[in-house]
Tab-separated table of C-alpha atoms in Angstrom:
chain	number	residue	atom	x	y	z
A	1074	MET	CA	114.928	-92.911	145.453
A	1075	LYS	CA	118.729	-93.444	145.269
A	1076	GLU	CA	120.019	-90.577	147.561
A	1077	ILE	CA	118.492	-91.801	150.802
A	1078	GLU	CA	119.434	-94.933	152.510
A	1079	VAL	CA	117.652	-95.337	155.900
A	1080	TYR	CA	117.201	-98.683	157.708
A	1081	MET	CA	114.767	-100.475	160.053
A	1082	ALA	CA	116.005	-101.835	163.859
A	1083	LYS	CA	114.936	-105.537	163.460
A	1084	PHE	CA	114.695	-108.102	166.859
A	1085	HIS	CA	115.234	-111.528	167.117
A	1086	SER	CA	112.135	-111.516	169.450
A	1087	ASP	CA	109.880	-108.538	167.790
A	1088	LYS	CA	106.201	-109.520	168.105
A	1089	PRO	CA	104.565	-110.325	164.995
A	1090	LEU	CA	102.526	-106.583	163.857
A	1091	ARG	CA	98.913	-106.743	163.625
A	1092	ASN	CA	98.795	-104.516	160.832
A	1093	PRO	CA	101.804	-104.608	159.231
A	1094	MET	CA	103.290	-101.997	156.531
A	1095	THR	CA	104.332	-102.280	153.263
A	1096	VAL	CA	108.231	-101.105	153.518
A	1097	PRO	CA	109.179	-98.911	150.562
A	1098	ASP	CA	111.977	-99.879	148.922
A	1099	TRP	CA	114.313	-96.938	150.915
A	1100	LEU	CA	113.903	-98.881	154.180
A	1101	THR	CA	116.242	-101.386	154.631
A	1102	PRO	CA	115.690	-104.084	158.083
A	1103	ILE	CA	118.974	-104.508	160.042
A	1104	GLN	CA	118.511	-107.135	162.666
A	1105	VAL	CA	120.184	-105.841	165.720
A	1106	GLY	CA	121.724	-107.659	168.129
A	1107	ALA	CA	122.536	-110.265	165.470
A	1108	ALA	CA	125.792	-111.303	167.655
A	1109	ILE	CA	123.829	-112.763	170.751
A	1110	THR	CA	121.368	-115.277	168.835
A	1111	LYS	CA	121.928	-116.901	165.873
A	1112	GLU	CA	118.162	-115.899	164.817
A	1113	ARG	CA	118.219	-114.052	161.351
A	1114	VAL	CA	115.048	-112.047	160.622
A	1115	ALA	CA	116.887	-109.962	158.319
A	1116	GLU	CA	119.321	-109.945	155.421
A	1117	VAL	CA	121.630	-106.592	157.154
A	1118	LEU	CA	123.482	-108.055	160.169
A	1119	ASP	CA	124.665	-105.499	162.599
A	1120	CYS	CA	127.230	-107.911	163.982
A	1121	CYS	CA	128.580	-108.051	160.200
A	1122	GLY	CA	132.629	-105.366	160.027
A	1123	ASP	CA	132.958	-102.476	162.074
A	1124	ASN	CA	130.426	-103.177	165.233
A	1125	ILE	CA	128.844	-103.496	168.469
A	1126	SER	CA	126.517	-105.629	167.862
A	1127	ASP	CA	127.402	-107.940	171.246
A	1128	LYS	CA	126.065	-104.587	173.181
A	1129	ASN	CA	122.313	-104.159	171.926
A	1130	ALA	CA	121.132	-105.119	174.859
A	1131	ASP	CA	122.718	-102.066	176.636
A	1132	TYR	CA	122.228	-99.717	173.046
A	1133	CYS	CA	119.134	-100.957	171.649
A	1134	GLU	CA	118.986	-99.432	168.190
A	1135	LEU	CA	122.519	-97.386	168.940
A	1136	THR	CA	123.474	-100.238	167.112
A	1137	ALA	CA	122.414	-100.168	163.990
A	1138	LEU	CA	123.695	-96.386	163.908
A	1139	TYR	CA	127.201	-97.497	164.844
A	1140	TRP	CA	126.794	-100.108	162.189
A	1141	ILE	CA	124.855	-97.266	159.496
A	1142	TRP	CA	128.512	-95.020	160.296
A	1143	LYS	CA	131.087	-97.607	160.447
A	1144	ASN	CA	129.733	-99.573	157.427
A	1145	ARG	CA	128.437	-97.022	155.696
A	1146	LEU	CA	129.544	-93.465	155.959
A	1147	CYS	CA	133.158	-94.635	156.857
A	1148	GLY	CA	136.371	-95.716	154.749
A	1149	ASP	CA	136.050	-97.347	151.022
A	1150	SER	CA	132.711	-99.444	151.887
A	1151	GLY	CA	130.756	-96.525	152.552
A	1152	SER	CA	127.578	-95.465	150.130
A	1153	ARG	CA	127.454	-92.800	148.375
A	1154	CYS	CA	123.823	-91.676	149.111
A	1155	ARG	CA	123.786	-88.022	150.353
A	1156	TYR	CA	120.749	-89.109	153.391
A	1157	PHE	CA	121.085	-91.980	155.509
A	1158	GLY	CA	118.922	-92.669	158.760
A	1159	LEU	CA	117.224	-95.389	161.216
A	1160	PHE	CA	113.633	-96.274	162.014
A	1161	HIS	CA	112.768	-98.733	164.271
A	1162	TYR	CA	110.423	-102.540	163.558
A	1163	ARG	CA	107.460	-100.130	164.724
A	1164	ARG	CA	108.636	-96.616	164.917
A	1165	TRP	CA	108.797	-94.289	161.435
A	1166	LEU	CA	109.131	-90.392	161.111
A	1167	ASP	CA	106.332	-89.816	158.848
A	1168	VAL	CA	107.269	-89.155	155.604
A	1169	SER	CA	105.850	-89.828	152.155
A	1170	ASN	CA	108.197	-90.251	148.886
A	1171	ALA	CA	107.408	-87.151	147.287
A	1172	GLU	CA	109.077	-85.423	150.964
A	1173	LEU	CA	111.919	-87.141	151.052
A	1174	GLN	CA	112.515	-86.345	147.345
A	1175	LYS	CA	112.598	-82.309	148.339
A	1176	MET	CA	114.816	-83.077	150.804
A	1177	ALA	CA	117.652	-81.755	148.851
A	1178	ASP	CA	115.804	-79.655	146.896
A	1179	HIS	CA	115.442	-77.558	150.321
A	1180	ASP	CA	118.894	-78.756	151.712
A	1181	VAL	CA	117.488	-80.201	154.802
A	1182	ASP	CA	120.117	-80.984	157.220
A	1183	VAL	CA	118.301	-83.580	159.348
A	1184	VAL	CA	114.768	-84.616	159.937
A	1185	LEU	CA	113.587	-85.754	163.406
A	1186	PRO	CA	110.371	-86.188	165.195
A	1187	PHE	CA	108.332	-83.756	166.500
A	1188	PRO	CA	109.703	-83.413	170.515
A	1189	THR	CA	107.963	-84.865	173.092
A	1190	VAL	CA	107.116	-82.975	175.745
A	1191	HIS	CA	107.637	-83.628	179.792
A	1192	GLU	CA	106.258	-80.367	182.325
A	1193	PRO	CA	107.723	-78.879	184.313
A	1194	ASP	CA	111.547	-80.265	181.976
A	1195	ILE	CA	113.268	-83.203	180.719
A	1196	SER	CA	113.992	-84.320	184.298
A	1197	GLU	CA	110.837	-85.154	183.822
A	1198	HIS	CA	111.621	-88.303	180.997
A	1199	HIS	CA	115.119	-88.950	183.276
A	1200	ALA	CA	113.227	-89.663	186.709
A	1201	ARG	CA	110.807	-92.994	185.044
A	1202	TYR	CA	114.323	-93.743	182.228
A	1203	VAL	CA	117.339	-92.890	184.175
A	1204	LYS	CA	119.291	-93.579	186.754
A	1205	GLU	CA	120.507	-91.073	189.020
A	1206	THR	CA	123.986	-92.427	188.347
A	1207	ASP	CA	123.874	-93.009	184.919
A	1208	TRP	CA	122.711	-89.628	184.348
A	1209	ALA	CA	126.145	-88.142	186.526
A	1210	ALA	CA	128.354	-90.822	184.371
A	1211	VAL	CA	127.358	-88.858	180.708
A	1212	MET	CA	127.494	-85.959	182.321
A	1213	GLN	CA	131.107	-86.396	183.385
A	1214	ALA	CA	131.801	-87.741	180.205
A	1215	LEU	CA	130.712	-85.256	178.302
A	1216	GLN	CA	132.654	-82.443	180.784
A	1217	GLU	CA	135.618	-84.323	180.117
A	1218	LEU	CA	135.400	-84.410	176.282
A	1219	GLU	CA	132.870	-82.112	175.149
A	1220	PRO	CA	132.996	-79.381	177.487
A	1221	GLU	CA	131.250	-77.201	175.267
A	1222	TYR	CA	128.735	-78.775	175.642
A	1223	TYR	CA	128.826	-79.889	178.320
A	1224	ALA	CA	128.210	-76.041	179.049
A	1225	ALA	CA	124.686	-76.011	177.130
A	1226	CYS	CA	123.692	-78.335	179.146
A	1227	GLU	CA	122.052	-76.714	181.602
A	1228	ARG	CA	119.989	-74.100	179.193
A	1229	ILE	CA	118.889	-77.116	177.012
A	1230	PHE	CA	118.282	-79.789	179.252
A	1231	SER	CA	115.505	-77.420	181.546
A	1232	GLN	CA	113.502	-76.780	179.159
A	1233	GLU	CA	110.628	-79.351	177.679
A	1234	TYR	CA	111.361	-80.457	174.750
A	1235	LEU	CA	112.890	-84.091	173.994
A	1236	TYR	CA	113.450	-85.927	171.117
A	1237	ASN	CA	112.679	-89.701	171.574
A	1238	TYR	CA	113.375	-93.132	170.022
A	1239	ASN	CA	117.310	-92.217	168.194
A	1240	ILE	CA	115.324	-91.895	164.672
A	1241	LEU	CA	115.902	-89.927	162.199
A	1242	ILE	CA	117.231	-89.320	158.480
A	1243	ALA	CA	119.857	-86.298	158.182
A	1244	LYS	CA	122.567	-86.203	155.456
A	1245	ALA	CA	125.671	-88.116	155.368
A	1246	ASP	CA	127.529	-85.981	156.777
A	1247	VAL	CA	125.730	-84.487	159.337
A	1248	LEU	CA	125.199	-88.339	159.980
A	1249	LYS	CA	129.028	-89.191	160.607
A	1250	ALA	CA	129.434	-86.066	162.743
A	1251	TYR	CA	126.861	-86.657	165.422
A	1252	CYS	CA	128.166	-90.571	165.335
A	1253	GLU	CA	131.621	-88.984	166.320
A	1254	TRP	CA	130.451	-87.005	168.343
A	1255	LEU	CA	128.080	-89.646	170.336
A	1256	PHE	CA	129.664	-93.084	170.558
A	1257	PRO	CA	133.351	-91.843	172.231
A	1258	VAL	CA	130.797	-90.239	174.978
A	1259	LEU	CA	128.757	-93.100	175.277
A	1260	GLU	CA	131.615	-95.280	175.463
A	1261	ARG	CA	133.146	-92.727	178.047
A	1262	THR	CA	130.200	-93.163	179.804
A	1263	GLU	CA	130.484	-96.984	179.676
A	1264	ALA	CA	133.523	-96.884	181.679
A	1265	LEU	CA	132.186	-95.790	183.929
A	1266	LEU	CA	129.470	-96.593	184.965
A	1267	LEU	CA	130.960	-100.747	184.203
A	1268	PRO	CA	133.347	-103.024	184.410
A	1269	GLU	CA	135.648	-103.153	181.272
A	1270	GLY	CA	133.796	-105.545	179.009
A	1271	GLY	CA	130.978	-105.487	181.349
A	1272	ARG	CA	126.531	-105.904	180.280
A	1273	ARG	CA	123.744	-104.265	182.231
A	1274	GLY	CA	121.454	-105.575	179.863
A	1275	ASP	CA	118.564	-102.691	180.551
A	1276	ARG	CA	118.949	-100.219	177.287
A	1277	TYR	CA	119.900	-97.989	179.414
A	1278	ILE	CA	122.539	-96.729	176.937
A	1279	GLY	CA	119.610	-96.501	174.228
A	1280	TYR	CA	117.935	-93.843	176.569
A	1281	LEU	CA	120.920	-91.743	177.513
A	1282	GLY	CA	121.454	-92.227	173.186
A	1283	GLU	CA	117.551	-89.962	173.627
A	1284	ASN	CA	118.885	-86.991	175.355
A	1285	LEU	CA	122.307	-86.815	173.806
A	1286	LEU	CA	120.397	-86.595	170.168
A	1287	THR	CA	118.693	-83.900	172.316
A	1288	LEU	CA	121.243	-82.237	173.038
A	1289	TYR	CA	123.778	-82.364	169.927
A	1290	PHE	CA	120.805	-81.344	167.374
A	1291	MET	CA	119.276	-78.023	169.691
A	1292	TYR	CA	122.895	-77.302	170.337
A	1293	HIS	CA	123.438	-77.085	166.700
A	1294	ARG	CA	120.747	-74.128	165.664
A	1295	GLU	CA	122.472	-73.225	162.417
A	1296	LEU	CA	121.597	-76.755	161.268
A	1297	ASN	CA	118.387	-76.787	158.576
A	1298	ILE	CA	115.993	-79.296	160.841
A	1299	VAL	CA	112.424	-80.368	160.194
A	1300	CYS	CA	110.226	-82.231	162.579
A	1301	THR	CA	107.642	-84.639	161.565
A	1302	GLY	CA	104.896	-87.185	163.316
A	1303	ARG	CA	106.072	-90.399	163.816
A	1304	ILE	CA	103.788	-93.412	162.891
A	1305	MET	CA	103.310	-95.946	165.678
A	1306	LEU	CA	103.229	-99.511	164.364
A	1307	THR	CA	101.218	-102.193	166.528
């Protein structure tokens, strides 16, 4: 599994699992929000190198994705692995070692969880997790920075399917392109909602990230996207 590098986000206050699973060699724990605590629960920390670890209360697992982008996909320190990914402490993609080894043979661009279904459309998810002011801000950010994606919002967000959890495995270049698109939109959304340097601590950016992941990969129909189940650890 030398061509794949997947990280598993862990937080210092995670509750112990009642039914722990053996962590495969290709899955590396990374502590998110490491900048906001002295406790250590993993060797890899999201506060090292170029990072936004101190924003974890708003960004959740996306501080790990940012770390992967800046420290493993960019610059001279970047890894030469073909695939990268992000799981959670309790949420993994249901993929076997054999399936991972076949991804390159089948030229898979990205692996995502099977989308969850929302009736009558994705707005049902927004009503539970996203404030209207937050949704308006991310729409404005898209309109300013990514007008082609903004134009696709009505079509994509009027359907029933949402990629939850911000978990995926993708080719290095695909994941890098996604991060280069995602984080400027989120940064602009922050600027529209909060005073500079402000924090809310309610994970709102993490929820918006799920919607933006859905928008991005449903927009890019040319990609070879494979969906699989998710493992919910307890």
